[in-house]
Amino acid sequence: DAMVIQNPRYQVTQFGKPVTLSCSQTLNHNVMYWYQQKSSQAPKLLFHYYDKDFNNEADTPDNFQSRRPNTSFCFLDIRSPGLGDAAMYLCATSPQGGGLQETQYFGPGTRLLVL
Amino acid sequence: KQEVTQIPAALSVPEGENLVLNCSFTDSAIYNLQWFRQDPGKGLTSLLLIQSSQREQTSGRLNASLDKSSGRSTLYIAASQPGDSATYLCAVLRGGNNRLAFGKGNQVVVIP
């Protein structure tokens, strides 16, 4: 089945220790998104790629970076995780982005714990 | 900036009752509005998508309405079941910028 896959599902890291979360998709979608979701909060868009075109949200901290080496994979790098970065990180894709009938397809998420 | 509000934040209903979940948004210039379901510790699953020119969409026991001029949408779930227990999130897509603005969700518990 075509899908969005996130690894690992749970990630524990230490304060200040760099961590990388990964997302892959078999949908061949053009657009990939990273969201941060804290408990009982709305998902917050961090950045998205339209093909290779990187789009950073204005309020995304510099501590967060992303890479998209090819259509299928996208990575979220947190350079120096702080306690406030503990959250669920959701990856999503969409065919073209912004279409009237277009939805986003979400992966299961990676829950990050910072000790 | 688009603000999306969902009321109530949490609710419990007995099995068999109809569920009514409300979403409001501040900027009516939207491409579409979507309702997602999120189970605890999981990702989001799209339930219904209403284009800006449409008034409602239906899928099985689910019906979503959209009143763009007043900035409101309502999700109806008929004859609720315990399996409907989840958080339901409303999201609006502004024209052509790939960005969904989400509400915080309605956390629903259906009591057997």
Short mmCIF file of C-alpha atoms in Angstrom, two decimals:
data_model
loop_
_atom_site.label_atom_id
_atom_site.label_comp_id
_atom_site.label_asym_id
_atom_site.label_seq_id
_atom_site.Cartn_x
_atom_site.Cartn_y
_atom_site.Cartn_z
CA ASP A 1 0.00 0.00 0.00
CA ALA A 2 1.20 3.50 -0.79
CA MET A 3 1.94 5.34 2.41
CA VAL A 4 3.95 7.76 4.50
CA ILE A 5 6.44 6.08 6.82
CA GLN A 6 8.18 7.64 9.79
CA ASN A 7 11.10 6.19 11.69
CA PRO A 8 11.59 5.75 14.50
CA ARG A 9 8.13 5.89 16.12
CA TYR A 10 9.70 6.85 19.44
CA GLN A 11 12.99 8.67 19.88
CA VAL A 12 14.71 9.50 23.15
CA THR A 13 17.59 11.95 23.10
CA GLN A 14 19.58 13.91 25.62
CA PHE A 15 19.44 17.64 26.10
CA GLY A 16 21.70 19.21 23.46
CA LYS A 17 22.41 15.97 21.57
CA PRO A 18 21.63 16.23 17.84
CA VAL A 19 18.85 14.01 16.58
CA THR A 20 17.48 13.18 13.13
CA LEU A 21 13.97 12.03 12.34
CA SER A 22 13.18 10.44 9.00
CA CYS A 23 10.18 10.28 6.71
CA SER A 24 9.70 8.37 3.50
CA GLN A 25 6.79 8.14 1.09
CA THR A 26 5.72 5.72 -1.62
CA LEU A 27 3.02 8.07 -2.97
CA ASN A 28 5.41 9.93 -5.29
CA HIS A 29 3.99 13.22 -4.05
CA ASN A 30 5.65 16.50 -4.90
CA VAL A 31 5.21 18.20 -1.53
CA MET A 32 6.45 17.05 1.87
CA TYR A 33 5.74 18.76 5.21
CA TRP A 34 7.06 18.62 8.75
CA TYR A 35 4.76 19.53 11.64
CA GLN A 36 5.39 19.75 15.37
CA GLN A 37 2.48 18.85 17.63
CA LYS A 38 2.58 19.29 21.39
CA SER A 39 0.05 17.73 23.71
CA SER A 40 -3.51 18.98 23.10
CA GLN A 41 -2.21 21.54 20.62
CA ALA A 42 -2.75 22.09 16.93
CA PRO A 43 -0.08 20.76 14.58
CA LYS A 44 2.36 23.57 13.80
CA LEU A 45 3.97 23.67 10.38
CA LEU A 46 7.77 23.88 10.61
CA PHE A 47 8.65 23.79 6.90
CA HIS A 48 7.73 22.16 3.65
CA TYR A 49 9.37 21.19 0.39
CA TYR A 50 7.71 21.82 -2.93
CA ASP A 51 9.83 19.36 -4.92
CA LYS A 52 13.35 20.60 -4.05
CA ASP A 53 12.18 24.09 -3.15
CA PHE A 54 12.54 24.54 0.63
CA ASN A 55 10.02 26.75 2.46
CA ASN A 56 10.72 27.69 6.05
CA GLU A 57 8.04 29.11 8.31
CA ALA A 58 9.01 32.48 9.75
CA ASP A 59 8.71 31.31 13.35
CA THR A 60 10.53 27.99 12.98
CA PRO A 61 13.57 28.07 15.30
CA ASP A 62 17.03 27.94 13.72
CA ASN A 63 17.61 24.80 15.77
CA PHE A 64 15.45 22.93 13.25
CA GLN A 65 16.74 22.03 9.81
CA SER A 66 15.50 19.80 7.05
CA ARG A 67 16.89 17.87 4.09
CA ARG A 68 15.17 16.28 1.14
CA PRO A 69 17.76 14.29 -0.81
CA ASN A 70 15.21 12.85 -3.24
CA THR A 71 11.45 12.66 -3.86
CA SER A 72 10.90 9.82 -1.43
CA PHE A 73 12.82 10.91 1.65
CA CYS A 74 12.78 13.91 3.96
CA PHE A 75 14.71 14.39 7.21
CA LEU A 76 14.21 16.65 10.19
CA ASP A 77 17.40 17.55 12.07
CA ILE A 78 17.28 19.09 15.52
CA ARG A 79 20.75 20.43 16.18
CA SER A 80 20.56 20.98 19.94
CA PRO A 81 17.30 19.66 21.37
CA GLY A 82 15.91 21.43 24.39
CA LEU A 83 13.25 20.25 26.80
CA GLY A 84 10.71 22.39 24.94
CA ASP A 85 11.30 20.40 21.75
CA ALA A 86 9.71 17.29 23.19
CA ALA A 87 6.67 16.70 20.99
CA MET A 88 5.14 14.56 18.29
CA TYR A 89 6.68 15.26 14.89
CA LEU A 90 4.39 14.58 11.95
CA CYS A 91 5.43 14.20 8.34
CA ALA A 92 2.85 14.70 5.61
CA THR A 93 2.72 14.72 1.81
CA SER A 94 0.44 16.11 -0.85
CA PRO A 95 0.41 15.65 -4.63
CA GLN A 96 0.94 19.28 -5.64
CA GLY A 97 -0.01 21.38 -2.65
CA GLY A 98 -2.80 23.93 -2.56
CA GLY A 99 -5.31 22.25 -4.84
CA LEU A 100 -9.04 22.65 -4.27
CA GLN A 101 -9.55 18.94 -3.73
CA GLU A 102 -6.14 18.13 -2.36
CA THR A 103 -5.62 16.73 1.09
CA GLN A 104 -2.46 15.92 2.98
CA TYR A 105 -1.46 12.37 3.85
CA PHE A 106 0.11 11.96 7.26
CA GLY A 107 2.57 9.45 8.64
CA PRO A 108 2.11 7.91 12.11
CA GLY A 109 4.46 10.44 13.71
CA THR A 110 7.63 10.23 15.79
CA ARG A 111 7.31 11.04 19.47
CA LEU A 112 10.47 12.76 20.69
CA LEU A 113 11.44 12.72 24.34
CA VAL A 114 14.30 14.94 25.54
CA LEU A 115 15.99 13.98 28.80
CA LYS B 1 -3.24 35.37 10.07
CA GLN B 2 -5.80 32.56 9.93
CA GLU B 3 -7.07 31.48 13.36
CA VAL B 4 -9.01 28.21 13.69
CA THR B 5 -11.02 27.52 16.84
CA GLN B 6 -12.77 24.31 17.84
CA ILE B 7 -15.39 24.15 20.55
CA PRO B 8 -15.80 22.22 22.76
CA ALA B 9 -12.25 21.08 23.43
CA ALA B 10 -13.51 17.81 24.89
CA LEU B 11 -16.84 16.03 25.16
CA SER B 12 -18.28 12.67 26.18
CA VAL B 13 -21.47 11.19 24.79
CA PRO B 14 -23.32 7.90 25.32
CA GLU B 15 -23.15 5.41 22.51
CA GLY B 16 -25.87 5.97 19.94
CA GLU B 17 -26.13 9.73 20.36
CA ASN B 18 -25.34 12.06 17.50
CA LEU B 19 -22.14 14.08 17.77
CA VAL B 20 -21.88 17.73 16.74
CA LEU B 21 -18.43 19.28 16.52
CA ASN B 22 -17.88 22.94 15.70
CA CYS B 23 -15.05 24.76 13.94
CA SER B 24 -14.69 28.47 13.26
CA PHE B 25 -12.08 30.35 11.24
CA THR B 26 -11.30 34.03 10.97
CA ASP B 27 -10.39 34.49 7.30
CA SER B 28 -13.01 33.38 4.78
CA ALA B 29 -10.53 33.36 1.87
CA ILE B 30 -10.01 29.61 1.92
CA TYR B 31 -9.51 26.96 -0.76
CA ASN B 32 -10.96 24.16 1.27
CA LEU B 33 -11.73 22.96 4.78
CA GLN B 34 -10.88 19.49 6.00
CA TRP B 35 -11.74 17.36 8.99
CA PHE B 36 -9.12 14.92 10.26
CA ARG B 37 -9.23 12.20 12.88
CA GLN B 38 -6.32 11.55 15.23
CA ASP B 39 -6.13 8.53 17.54
CA PRO B 40 -3.90 8.81 20.64
CA GLY B 41 -0.23 8.80 19.71
CA LYS B 42 -0.97 8.45 16.01
CA GLY B 43 -0.93 10.53 12.85
CA LEU B 44 -3.87 12.24 11.19
CA THR B 45 -6.37 10.62 8.86
CA SER B 46 -8.42 12.75 6.48
CA LEU B 47 -12.17 12.24 6.91
CA LEU B 48 -13.86 14.84 4.73
CA LEU B 49 -12.78 17.69 2.49
CA ILE B 50 -15.14 20.52 1.51
CA GLN B 51 -14.09 22.81 -1.31
CA SER B 52 -14.75 26.51 -0.82
CA SER B 53 -17.61 26.44 -3.35
CA GLN B 54 -19.36 23.52 -1.62
CA ARG B 55 -21.78 23.56 1.29
CA GLU B 56 -21.36 20.04 2.62
CA GLN B 57 -19.80 16.63 2.19
CA THR B 58 -21.00 13.25 3.41
CA SER B 59 -19.27 9.95 4.00
CA GLY B 60 -21.23 7.20 5.70
CA ARG B 61 -22.26 8.41 9.16
CA LEU B 62 -20.22 11.59 8.78
CA ASN B 63 -21.53 14.86 7.41
CA ALA B 64 -19.61 18.13 7.32
CA SER B 65 -21.10 21.50 6.46
CA LEU B 66 -19.35 24.72 5.50
CA ASP B 67 -20.62 28.30 5.80
CA LYS B 68 -17.73 30.27 4.40
CA SER B 69 -19.30 33.69 4.84
CA SER B 70 -19.69 33.20 8.59
CA GLY B 71 -16.44 31.26 8.96
CA ARG B 72 -17.98 28.11 10.37
CA SER B 73 -18.00 24.38 9.78
CA THR B 74 -19.79 21.62 11.63
CA LEU B 75 -19.01 17.91 11.67
CA TYR B 76 -21.94 15.62 12.44
CA ILE B 77 -21.38 12.00 13.39
CA ALA B 78 -24.62 10.05 13.45
CA ALA B 79 -25.30 7.25 15.92
CA SER B 80 -21.93 7.43 17.63
CA GLN B 81 -19.99 4.27 18.45
CA PRO B 82 -17.13 3.63 20.92
CA GLY B 83 -14.81 3.33 17.91
CA ASP B 84 -15.51 7.00 17.15
CA SER B 85 -13.56 7.97 20.27
CA ALA B 86 -10.67 10.12 19.00
CA THR B 87 -9.63 13.73 18.50
CA TYR B 88 -11.15 15.47 15.49
CA LEU B 89 -9.20 18.33 13.95
CA CYS B 90 -10.46 20.97 11.58
CA ALA B 91 -8.03 22.56 9.11
CA VAL B 92 -8.37 25.24 6.43
CA LEU B 93 -6.23 25.68 3.35
CA ARG B 94 -5.61 29.23 2.21
CA GLY B 95 -5.43 29.79 -1.50
CA GLY B 96 -2.41 28.33 -3.20
CA ASN B 97 0.15 28.50 -0.42
CA ASN B 98 0.28 24.84 0.62
CA ARG B 99 -0.32 25.73 4.24
CA LEU B 100 -2.99 24.15 6.40
CA ALA B 101 -4.09 26.05 9.50
CA PHE B 102 -5.30 23.62 12.17
CA GLY B 103 -7.53 23.95 15.18
CA LYS B 104 -6.56 22.28 18.46
CA GLY B 105 -9.19 19.60 18.01
CA ASN B 106 -12.32 18.23 19.69
CA GLN B 107 -11.44 15.27 21.93
CA VAL B 108 -14.39 12.87 21.84
CA VAL B 109 -15.16 9.93 24.12
CA VAL B 110 -18.12 7.71 23.26
CA ILE B 111 -19.26 5.81 26.33
CA PRO B 112 -20.51 2.26 25.71
#
